[in-house]
mmCIF file of C-alpha atoms in Angstrom:
data_model
loop_
_atom_site.group_PDB
_atom_site.id
_atom_site.type_symbol
_atom_site.label_atom_id
_atom_site.label_comp_id
_atom_site.label_asym_id
_atom_site.label_seq_id
_atom_site.Cartn_x
_atom_site.Cartn_y
_atom_site.Cartn_z
ATOM 1 C CA UNK A 279 6.389 -10.182 22.949
ATOM 2 C CA UNK A 280 4.954 -7.597 20.769
ATOM 3 C CA UNK A 281 7.154 -6.961 17.399
ATOM 4 C CA UNK A 282 6.616 -3.321 17.361
ATOM 5 C CA UNK A 283 6.667 -1.991 21.087
ATOM 6 C CA UNK A 284 6.645 1.784 21.285
ATOM 7 C CA UNK A 285 7.477 2.134 17.484
ATOM 8 C CA UNK A 286 6.349 5.006 15.908
ATOM 9 C CA UNK A 287 4.796 4.536 12.503
ATOM 10 C CA UNK A 288 3.096 6.650 10.004
ATOM 11 C CA UNK A 289 0.791 4.767 6.891
ATOM 12 C CA UNK A 290 -0.128 7.146 4.047
ATOM 13 C CA UNK A 291 -3.307 5.612 2.769
ATOM 14 C CA UNK A 292 -4.063 4.572 6.279
ATOM 15 C CA UNK A 293 -7.577 5.101 6.300
ATOM 16 C CA UNK A 294 -8.950 2.340 4.673
ATOM 17 C CA UNK A 295 -8.404 -0.465 2.029
ATOM 18 C CA UNK A 296 -4.259 -2.166 2.302
ATOM 19 C CA UNK A 297 -3.255 1.144 4.750
ATOM 20 C CA UNK A 298 -5.804 0.425 6.959
ATOM 21 C CA UNK A 299 -4.947 -3.045 7.360
ATOM 22 C CA UNK A 300 -1.141 -2.293 8.014
ATOM 23 C CA UNK A 301 -2.246 0.445 10.571
ATOM 24 C CA UNK A 302 -4.227 -2.662 12.606
ATOM 25 C CA UNK A 303 -1.591 -5.137 12.689
ATOM 26 C CA UNK A 304 0.861 -2.766 13.585
ATOM 27 C CA UNK A 305 -1.285 -1.470 16.519
ATOM 28 C CA UNK A 306 -1.882 -5.044 17.644
ATOM 29 C CA UNK A 307 2.036 -5.225 17.822
ATOM 30 C CA UNK A 308 2.236 -2.329 19.971
ATOM 31 C CA UNK A 309 3.260 0.832 17.755
ATOM 32 C CA UNK A 310 1.856 4.220 17.786
ATOM 33 C CA UNK A 311 0.655 4.695 14.424
ATOM 34 C CA UNK A 312 -0.497 8.066 12.421
ATOM 35 C CA UNK A 313 -3.090 7.511 9.900
ATOM 36 C CA UNK A 314 -2.467 9.932 7.084
ATOM 37 C CA UNK A 315 -5.249 10.352 3.886
ATOM 38 C CA UNK A 316 -6.668 13.411 2.329
ATOM 39 C CA UNK A 317 -10.447 12.467 3.679
ATOM 40 C CA UNK A 318 -10.697 14.337 6.822
ATOM 41 C CA UNK A 319 -14.093 12.177 7.866
ATOM 42 C CA UNK A 320 -12.778 8.986 6.854
ATOM 43 C CA UNK A 321 -9.846 9.286 8.796
ATOM 44 C CA UNK A 322 -11.208 10.627 12.235
ATOM 45 C CA UNK A 323 -13.797 7.306 11.823
ATOM 46 C CA UNK A 324 -11.070 5.228 11.017
ATOM 47 C CA UNK A 325 -8.881 6.191 13.769
ATOM 48 C CA UNK A 326 -11.952 5.851 16.194
ATOM 49 C CA UNK A 327 -12.161 2.171 14.970
ATOM 50 C CA UNK A 328 -8.835 1.566 15.274
ATOM 51 C CA UNK A 329 -8.426 3.214 18.464
ATOM 52 C CA UNK A 330 -11.084 0.073 19.585
ATOM 53 C CA UNK A 331 -7.387 -2.443 19.758
ATOM 54 C CA UNK A 332 -6.330 -0.088 22.533
ATOM 55 C CA UNK A 333 -3.275 0.942 20.607
ATOM 56 C CA UNK A 334 -2.328 4.904 20.126
ATOM 57 C CA UNK A 335 -3.526 6.086 16.750
ATOM 58 C CA UNK A 336 -3.823 9.682 15.488
ATOM 59 C CA UNK A 337 -5.598 10.713 11.878
ATOM 60 C CA UNK A 338 -3.283 13.575 10.000
ATOM 61 C CA UNK A 339 -4.951 15.005 7.452
ATOM 62 C CA UNK A 340 -2.345 15.089 4.479
ATOM 63 C CA UNK A 341 -1.827 14.982 0.680
ATOM 64 C CA UNK A 342 1.152 12.967 -0.429
ATOM 65 C CA UNK A 343 1.262 15.020 -3.654
ATOM 66 C CA UNK A 344 2.173 18.272 -2.176
ATOM 67 C CA UNK A 345 5.291 19.045 -0.464
ATOM 68 C CA UNK A 346 4.004 21.047 2.491
ATOM 69 C CA UNK A 347 1.575 18.268 3.613
ATOM 70 C CA UNK A 348 4.638 15.674 3.603
ATOM 71 C CA UNK A 349 6.542 17.619 6.034
ATOM 72 C CA UNK A 350 3.462 18.720 7.830
ATOM 73 C CA UNK A 351 2.732 15.148 8.505
ATOM 74 C CA UNK A 352 6.575 14.636 9.981
ATOM 75 C CA UNK A 353 5.288 17.426 12.316
ATOM 76 C CA UNK A 354 2.910 16.538 13.430
ATOM 77 C CA UNK A 355 3.862 13.097 13.837
ATOM 78 C CA UNK A 356 6.687 14.462 16.048
ATOM 79 C CA UNK A 357 4.296 16.617 18.412
ATOM 80 C CA UNK A 358 2.222 13.704 18.875
ATOM 81 C CA UNK A 359 4.918 10.843 19.766
ATOM 82 C CA UNK A 360 8.009 12.791 19.766
ATOM 83 C CA UNK A 361 9.525 10.719 17.317
ATOM 84 C CA UNK A 362 9.505 8.618 14.005
ATOM 85 C CA UNK A 363 10.686 4.953 13.547
ATOM 86 C CA UNK A 364 8.645 3.484 10.475
ATOM 87 C CA UNK A 365 7.327 5.064 7.247
ATOM 88 C CA UNK A 366 4.818 3.288 5.032
ATOM 89 C CA UNK A 367 4.737 5.028 1.723
ATOM 90 C CA UNK A 368 0.905 3.068 0.967
ATOM 91 C CA UNK A 369 -0.784 6.086 -1.030
ATOM 92 C CA UNK A 370 -1.481 5.836 -4.373
ATOM 93 C CA UNK A 371 -4.064 5.909 -6.903
ATOM 94 C CA UNK A 372 -4.673 4.658 -10.316
ATOM 95 C CA UNK A 373 -5.951 4.974 -13.475
ATOM 96 C CA UNK A 374 -9.642 6.448 -13.460
ATOM 97 C CA UNK A 375 -10.622 4.342 -16.147
ATOM 98 C CA UNK A 376 -9.254 2.637 -18.767
ATOM 99 C CA UNK A 377 -7.188 4.719 -21.829
ATOM 100 C CA UNK A 378 -5.148 3.790 -24.585
ATOM 101 C CA UNK A 379 -1.622 4.896 -24.357
ATOM 102 C CA UNK A 380 -2.136 6.312 -27.278
ATOM 103 C CA UNK A 381 -4.900 8.807 -25.759
ATOM 104 C CA UNK A 382 -3.302 9.008 -22.466
ATOM 105 C CA UNK A 383 -2.890 12.910 -21.327
ATOM 106 C CA UNK A 384 -0.012 14.833 -19.764
ATOM 107 C CA UNK A 385 -2.117 15.637 -17.270
ATOM 108 C CA UNK A 386 -3.510 12.126 -16.261
ATOM 109 C CA UNK A 387 0.105 11.366 -16.233
ATOM 110 C CA UNK A 388 0.851 13.858 -13.782
ATOM 111 C CA UNK A 389 -2.275 13.115 -11.195
ATOM 112 C CA UNK A 390 -1.243 9.315 -10.482
ATOM 113 C CA UNK A 391 3.148 9.967 -10.709
ATOM 114 C CA UNK A 392 2.617 12.978 -8.450
ATOM 115 C CA UNK A 393 0.821 10.572 -5.802
ATOM 116 C CA UNK A 394 2.602 7.739 -6.814
ATOM 117 C CA UNK A 395 5.718 8.351 -7.345
ATOM 118 C CA UNK A 396 6.566 11.553 -6.437
ATOM 119 C CA UNK A 397 4.963 11.365 -3.383
ATOM 120 C CA UNK A 398 6.112 8.576 -2.350
ATOM 121 C CA UNK A 399 10.213 9.757 -3.078
ATOM 122 C CA UNK A 400 9.934 12.861 -1.097
ATOM 123 C CA UNK A 401 7.477 11.419 1.314
ATOM 124 C CA UNK A 402 10.284 8.834 1.977
ATOM 125 C CA UNK A 403 12.981 11.359 1.965
ATOM 126 C CA UNK A 404 11.154 13.585 5.017
ATOM 127 C CA UNK A 405 10.695 10.300 6.613
ATOM 128 C CA UNK A 406 14.363 9.495 6.710
ATOM 129 C CA UNK A 407 15.627 13.288 6.899
ATOM 130 C CA UNK A 408 13.749 12.675 10.595
ATOM 131 C CA UNK A 409 15.297 8.772 11.166
ATOM 132 C CA UNK A 410 18.748 10.216 10.432
ATOM 133 C CA UNK A 411 18.329 13.092 12.919
ATOM 134 C CA UNK A 412 16.967 10.899 15.584
ATOM 135 C CA UNK A 413 20.153 8.854 14.779
ATOM 136 C CA UNK A 414 19.109 5.316 15.815
ATOM 137 C CA UNK A 415 17.886 4.299 11.863
ATOM 138 C CA UNK A 416 14.401 3.363 10.850
ATOM 139 C CA UNK A 417 12.361 1.525 8.459
ATOM 140 C CA UNK A 418 10.827 2.405 5.139
ATOM 141 C CA UNK A 419 8.094 0.099 3.513
ATOM 142 C CA UNK A 420 6.826 1.120 -0.197
ATOM 143 C CA UNK A 421 3.864 -0.450 -1.527
ATOM 144 C CA UNK A 422 4.311 -1.913 -4.914
ATOM 145 C CA UNK A 423 1.993 -4.442 -6.931
ATOM 146 C CA UNK A 424 1.981 -7.463 -8.261
ATOM 147 C CA UNK A 425 1.548 -5.203 -11.632
ATOM 148 C CA UNK A 426 5.053 -3.566 -11.420
ATOM 149 C CA UNK A 427 5.855 -6.986 -13.768
ATOM 150 C CA UNK A 428 2.795 -7.359 -15.351
ATOM 151 C CA UNK A 429 1.952 -5.738 -18.394
ATOM 152 C CA UNK A 430 -1.235 -3.920 -17.751
ATOM 153 C CA UNK A 431 -2.083 -1.728 -21.023
ATOM 154 C CA UNK A 432 -5.330 -0.621 -19.564
ATOM 155 C CA UNK A 433 -3.904 1.437 -16.570
ATOM 156 C CA UNK A 434 -0.450 2.105 -17.643
ATOM 157 C CA UNK A 435 0.641 5.097 -15.865
ATOM 158 C CA UNK A 436 -0.653 3.140 -12.586
ATOM 159 C CA UNK A 437 1.474 0.190 -13.302
ATOM 160 C CA UNK A 438 4.340 2.544 -14.893
ATOM 161 C CA UNK A 439 4.726 4.075 -11.339
ATOM 162 C CA UNK A 440 4.699 0.592 -9.673
ATOM 163 C CA UNK A 441 7.601 -0.549 -11.587
ATOM 164 C CA UNK A 442 9.246 2.404 -10.973
ATOM 165 C CA UNK A 443 8.583 1.849 -6.825
ATOM 166 C CA UNK A 444 10.637 -1.067 -6.965
ATOM 167 C CA UNK A 445 13.785 0.710 -8.454
ATOM 168 C CA UNK A 446 13.144 3.565 -5.699
ATOM 169 C CA UNK A 447 13.375 0.794 -3.206
ATOM 170 C CA UNK A 448 16.716 -0.728 -4.082
ATOM 171 C CA UNK A 449 17.932 3.090 -4.682
ATOM 172 C CA UNK A 450 16.301 4.315 -1.722
ATOM 173 C CA UNK A 451 17.993 1.057 0.428
ATOM 174 C CA UNK A 452 21.474 1.636 -0.941
ATOM 175 C CA UNK A 453 21.723 5.448 -0.079
ATOM 176 C CA UNK A 454 20.250 4.789 3.260
ATOM 177 C CA UNK A 455 22.048 1.671 4.481
ATOM 178 C CA UNK A 456 25.106 3.667 6.330
ATOM 179 C CA UNK A 457 22.142 5.411 8.339
ATOM 180 C CA UNK A 458 20.597 1.958 9.537
ATOM 181 C CA UNK A 459 17.717 2.510 7.597
ATOM 182 C CA UNK A 460 15.933 -0.409 6.175
ATOM 183 C CA UNK A 461 13.990 -0.122 2.795
ATOM 184 C CA UNK A 462 11.577 -2.550 1.471
ATOM 185 C CA UNK A 463 8.769 -2.801 -0.636
ATOM 186 C CA UNK A 464 5.154 -5.169 -0.479
ATOM 187 C CA UNK A 465 3.856 -6.142 -4.034
ATOM 188 C CA UNK A 466 0.640 -7.309 -3.628
ATOM 189 C CA UNK A 467 -1.654 -8.867 -6.126
ATOM 190 C CA UNK A 468 -5.638 -9.023 -6.173
ATOM 191 C CA UNK A 469 -6.875 -7.665 -2.992
ATOM 192 C CA UNK A 470 -9.932 -7.171 -1.345
ATOM 193 C CA UNK A 471 -9.660 -3.078 -1.825
ATOM 194 C CA UNK A 472 -12.170 -0.839 -2.859
ATOM 195 C CA UNK A 473 -9.994 -1.002 -6.020
ATOM 196 C CA UNK A 474 -10.188 -4.815 -6.400
ATOM 197 C CA UNK A 475 -14.309 -4.279 -6.016
ATOM 198 C CA UNK A 476 -14.290 -1.774 -8.870
ATOM 199 C CA UNK A 477 -12.664 -4.868 -10.897
ATOM 200 C CA UNK A 478 -14.902 -7.230 -9.157
ATOM 201 C CA UNK A 479 -18.029 -5.878 -10.569
ATOM 202 C CA UNK A 480 -17.244 -7.433 -13.909
ATOM 203 C CA UNK A 481 -17.686 -11.093 -13.237
ATOM 204 C CA UNK A 482 -15.990 -12.631 -16.087
ATOM 205 C CA UNK A 483 -12.616 -10.283 -15.156
ATOM 206 C CA UNK A 484 -12.929 -11.446 -11.804
ATOM 207 C CA UNK A 485 -13.225 -14.970 -12.907
ATOM 208 C CA UNK A 486 -10.171 -14.381 -14.878
ATOM 209 C CA UNK A 487 -8.474 -12.967 -11.858
ATOM 210 C CA UNK A 488 -9.153 -16.182 -10.233
ATOM 211 C CA UNK A 489 -8.362 -18.609 -12.851
ATOM 212 C CA UNK A 490 -4.533 -17.007 -12.866
ATOM 213 C CA UNK A 491 -3.983 -16.952 -8.925
ATOM 214 C CA UNK A 492 -2.875 -20.562 -8.240
ATOM 215 C CA UNK A 493 -4.380 -19.857 -4.587
ATOM 216 C CA UNK A 494 -7.653 -19.543 -5.895
ATOM 217 C CA UNK A 495 -9.058 -16.539 -4.161
ATOM 218 C CA UNK A 496 -8.153 -12.544 -3.504
ATOM 219 C CA UNK A 497 -6.315 -11.447 -0.714
ATOM 220 C CA UNK A 498 -6.598 -9.741 2.739
ATOM 221 C CA UNK A 499 -5.389 -6.021 4.129
ATOM 222 C CA UNK A 500 -3.876 -8.004 7.115
ATOM 223 C CA UNK A 501 -2.403 -10.424 5.068
ATOM 224 C CA UNK A 502 -0.380 -7.533 4.043
ATOM 225 C CA UNK A 503 -0.327 -5.782 7.414
ATOM 226 C CA UNK A 504 1.270 -9.106 8.561
ATOM 227 C CA UNK A 505 3.840 -8.856 6.149
ATOM 228 C CA UNK A 506 4.744 -5.267 6.599
ATOM 229 C CA UNK A 507 4.915 -5.960 10.802
ATOM 230 C CA UNK A 508 7.877 -8.289 9.673
ATOM 231 C CA UNK A 509 9.311 -5.932 7.809
ATOM 232 C CA UNK A 510 9.223 -3.222 10.205
ATOM 233 C CA UNK A 511 10.429 -5.966 12.909
ATOM 234 C CA UNK A 512 13.991 -6.978 13.657
ATOM 235 C CA UNK A 513 12.842 -10.394 12.354
ATOM 236 C CA UNK A 514 13.801 -9.085 8.691
ATOM 237 C CA UNK A 515 16.818 -7.227 9.378
ATOM 238 C CA UNK A 516 18.585 -8.647 6.409
ATOM 239 C CA UNK A 517 16.186 -8.007 4.157
ATOM 240 C CA UNK A 518 17.213 -5.119 2.194
ATOM 241 C CA UNK A 519 15.814 -3.171 -0.784
ATOM 242 C CA UNK A 520 13.127 -6.364 -1.524
ATOM 243 C CA UNK A 521 10.037 -5.790 -3.326
ATOM 244 C CA UNK A 522 8.302 -9.180 -1.322
ATOM 245 C CA UNK A 523 5.476 -10.571 -3.462
ATOM 246 C CA UNK A 524 2.365 -11.133 -1.482
ATOM 247 C CA UNK A 525 -0.032 -12.299 -4.261
ATOM 248 C CA UNK A 526 -1.115 -15.778 -4.619
ATOM 249 C CA UNK A 527 1.120 -16.844 -6.722
ATOM 250 C CA UNK A 528 -0.603 -14.082 -9.353
ATOM 251 C CA UNK A 529 2.751 -12.695 -10.373
ATOM 252 C CA UNK A 530 3.563 -16.061 -12.173
ATOM 253 C CA UNK A 531 1.106 -18.074 -12.919
ATOM 254 C CA UNK A 532 0.519 -17.116 -17.303
ATOM 255 C CA UNK A 533 -1.738 -19.370 -17.899
ATOM 256 C CA UNK A 534 -5.072 -20.625 -15.818
ATOM 257 C CA UNK A 535 -4.799 -22.869 -12.938
ATOM 258 C CA UNK A 536 -6.135 -26.493 -14.164
ATOM 259 C CA UNK A 537 -9.567 -27.213 -12.508
ATOM 260 C CA UNK A 538 -9.413 -23.717 -11.305
ATOM 261 C CA UNK A 539 -13.052 -22.944 -9.440
ATOM 262 C CA UNK A 540 -15.103 -19.815 -10.997
ATOM 263 C CA UNK A 541 -17.330 -18.059 -8.786
ATOM 264 C CA UNK A 542 -20.934 -19.050 -8.327
ATOM 265 C CA UNK A 543 -23.565 -17.080 -9.068
ATOM 266 C CA UNK A 544 -24.179 -17.049 -5.203
ATOM 267 C CA UNK A 545 -21.034 -16.271 -4.204
ATOM 268 C CA UNK A 546 -19.942 -13.105 -6.371
ATOM 269 C CA UNK A 547 -23.467 -11.972 -5.059
ATOM 270 C CA UNK A 548 -22.053 -12.134 -1.389
ATOM 271 C CA UNK A 549 -18.763 -10.660 -2.695
ATOM 272 C CA UNK A 550 -20.795 -7.580 -4.452
ATOM 273 C CA UNK A 551 -22.629 -7.314 -0.799
ATOM 274 C CA UNK A 552 -19.707 -7.424 1.654
ATOM 275 C CA UNK A 553 -17.949 -5.301 -0.835
ATOM 276 C CA UNK A 554 -20.849 -2.843 -0.582
ATOM 277 C CA UNK A 555 -21.175 -3.067 3.128
ATOM 278 C CA UNK A 556 -17.032 -2.357 3.429
ATOM 279 C CA UNK A 557 -16.857 0.391 1.125
#
């Protein structure tokens, strides 16, 4: 039986990467999905591809850093499907380049925090208001990261935002429990996304990441999607305010795994080729 049958979900940043993987798994479980993203062409293409899963999916252009856009995404969701049951706050950006703490500008800080934290805060607020209005509960899922607790000094603003998201998840859960709105977060490790492909352009760094990931591989967006299905379904109804790590063990591996397998030149070239094809 489809676990999300007739549920309506918004997935921000749902046109590619982890968001796309979540949307696909939601559709397979019977949900109706609204993809939100800033790029019109990418969004239309993603909706067309996901429509082949025989689910109902639409693309709504929007920017989570803009409050009016957040409001519009809720309004359009209600116009399309009549209600909102699940809100996945997945949209996020990373530091575009490695910047030392001493050199980060207020503009850099604000750009990342506006999307990663402020957008998640007010997007969740807007979604929860609609769920409260409907009167029968709902689900918020926030996208954190294994870097919420790993000190990655080359991505200082990004990691700071992800740490804050875990606390936001807890306080949202407490504030919304009385309305039967369940709030949890997913904290991925290395996942095959556009960001990971940029990281993977450095073979030595890629091998370092794998050496500290006990499973010895990077994860897939669909694996994040299946976790999101679990958190959105009644199967997880007593899981509350938690950040669930989907990281292959990356978060607790302090030293290289004994005998870990490095990427051969052939495997690395294949990774690069597949990454380019899927970008």
